GROMACS .gro file of C-alpha atoms in nm:
model
  111
    1UNK     CA    1   3.645   3.417   6.503
    2UNK     CA    2   3.586   3.027   6.531
    3UNK     CA    3   3.626   2.979   6.099
    4UNK     CA    4   3.967   3.117   6.135
    5UNK     CA    5   4.128   2.871   6.386
    6UNK     CA    6   3.949   2.562   6.253
    7UNK     CA    7   4.040   2.591   5.904
    8UNK     CA    8   4.434   2.609   6.022
    9UNK     CA    9   4.376   2.328   6.257
   10UNK     CA   10   4.488   1.994   6.118
   11UNK     CA   11   4.181   1.813   6.193
   12UNK     CA   12   3.896   2.191   6.212
   13UNK     CA   13   4.065   2.196   5.822
   14UNK     CA   14   3.884   1.850   5.725
   15UNK     CA   15   3.623   1.968   5.927
   16UNK     CA   16   3.455   2.340   5.749
   17UNK     CA   17   3.614   2.067   5.411
   18UNK     CA   18   3.301   1.860   5.495
   19UNK     CA   19   3.097   2.117   5.511
   20UNK     CA   20   3.128   2.264   5.220
   21UNK     CA   21   3.152   1.957   4.994
   22UNK     CA   22   2.847   1.873   5.201
   23UNK     CA   23   2.579   2.159   5.226
   24UNK     CA   24   2.322   2.137   4.923
   25UNK     CA   25   2.330   2.550   4.920
   26UNK     CA   26   2.563   2.728   4.848
   27UNK     CA   27   2.432   3.017   5.009
   28UNK     CA   28   2.422   2.847   5.274
   29UNK     CA   29   2.855   2.864   5.321
   30UNK     CA   30   2.829   3.248   5.290
   31UNK     CA   31   2.947   3.264   5.681
   32UNK     CA   32   3.241   3.106   5.533
   33UNK     CA   33   3.324   3.313   5.325
   34UNK     CA   34   3.220   3.631   5.533
   35UNK     CA   35   3.548   3.488   5.770
   36UNK     CA   36   3.717   3.480   5.492
   37UNK     CA   37   3.676   3.816   5.351
   38UNK     CA   38   3.604   4.027   5.746
   39UNK     CA   39   4.001   4.139   5.781
   40UNK     CA   40   4.166   4.255   5.493
   41UNK     CA   41   4.461   3.970   5.311
   42UNK     CA   42   4.240   3.701   5.541
   43UNK     CA   43   4.211   3.519   5.211
   44UNK     CA   44   4.584   3.587   5.085
   45UNK     CA   45   4.700   3.434   5.460
   46UNK     CA   46   4.454   3.121   5.451
   47UNK     CA   47   4.619   3.073   5.124
   48UNK     CA   48   4.961   3.046   5.237
   49UNK     CA   49   4.862   2.864   5.484
   50UNK     CA   50   4.882   2.433   5.517
   51UNK     CA   51   4.537   2.363   5.605
   52UNK     CA   52   4.370   2.680   5.564
   53UNK     CA   53   4.484   2.660   5.135
   54UNK     CA   54   4.241   2.362   5.128
   55UNK     CA   55   3.909   2.521   5.232
   56UNK     CA   56   4.009   2.815   5.016
   57UNK     CA   57   4.042   2.547   4.717
   58UNK     CA   58   3.646   2.392   4.792
   59UNK     CA   59   3.530   2.720   4.793
   60UNK     CA   60   3.651   2.841   4.537
   61UNK     CA   61   3.534   2.476   4.337
   62UNK     CA   62   3.180   2.503   4.514
   63UNK     CA   63   3.077   2.916   4.472
   64UNK     CA   64   2.962   3.078   4.215
   65UNK     CA   65   3.187   3.353   4.135
   66UNK     CA   66   2.954   3.628   4.171
   67UNK     CA   67   2.975   3.485   4.575
   68UNK     CA   68   3.328   3.443   4.673
   69UNK     CA   69   3.436   3.779   4.390
   70UNK     CA   70   3.617   3.965   4.696
   71UNK     CA   71   3.804   3.689   4.793
   72UNK     CA   72   3.911   3.598   4.447
   73UNK     CA   73   3.964   3.976   4.373
   74UNK     CA   74   4.252   3.995   4.754
   75UNK     CA   75   4.391   3.674   4.547
   76UNK     CA   76   4.466   3.800   4.196
   77UNK     CA   77   4.641   4.103   4.357
   78UNK     CA   78   4.832   3.891   4.525
   79UNK     CA   79   4.865   3.668   4.257
   80UNK     CA   80   5.327   3.722   4.170
   81UNK     CA   81   5.331   3.604   4.554
   82UNK     CA   82   5.114   3.293   4.610
   83UNK     CA   83   5.224   3.178   4.298
   84UNK     CA   84   5.571   3.062   4.393
   85UNK     CA   85   5.428   3.038   4.758
   86UNK     CA   86   5.429   2.683   4.875
   87UNK     CA   87   5.141   2.680   4.982
   88UNK     CA   88   4.992   2.934   4.757
   89UNK     CA   89   5.046   2.801   4.446
   90UNK     CA   90   4.768   2.578   4.482
   91UNK     CA   91   4.526   2.821   4.458
   92UNK     CA   92   4.685   3.033   4.143
   93UNK     CA   93   4.656   2.745   3.983
   94UNK     CA   94   4.308   2.620   4.064
   95UNK     CA   95   4.200   3.038   3.926
   96UNK     CA   96   4.382   2.946   3.657
   97UNK     CA   97   4.223   2.595   3.531
   98UNK     CA   98   3.818   2.684   3.716
   99UNK     CA   99   3.829   3.038   3.741
  100UNK     CA  100   3.632   3.258   3.496
  101UNK     CA  101   3.803   3.374   3.191
  102UNK     CA  102   3.850   3.776   3.324
  103UNK     CA  103   3.998   3.673   3.625
  104UNK     CA  104   4.265   3.386   3.374
  105UNK     CA  105   4.327   3.761   3.196
  106UNK     CA  106   4.344   3.909   3.551
  107UNK     CA  107   4.598   3.621   3.666
  108UNK     CA  108   4.837   3.541   3.372
  109UNK     CA  109   4.939   3.928   3.319
  110UNK     CA  110   5.050   3.963   3.731
  111UNK     CA  111   5.259   3.590   3.722
   0.00000   0.00000   0.00000
């Protein structure tokens, strides 16, 4: 999949981030959401990746919680591991800061 490949590329991740930042409607980003939700643990693996975690952060900032709920749920299920990971902790911090009250509560119970 081209999205997975681009997210993990030192240069391609910037292209994906720019797409996320410039698309006017979050529903236009559904192809990226679908790519991350297409396989079990795909979002978790991306959250632990040096470059792909940046894409996840941008996606969580731009998309409404309902659109990325499947990704967020996967991340919450692995929150304790992500919290202590070199790159994954950025995602946990983002969810603590910008997540819904319910997501923040789930997160605090895990870590």
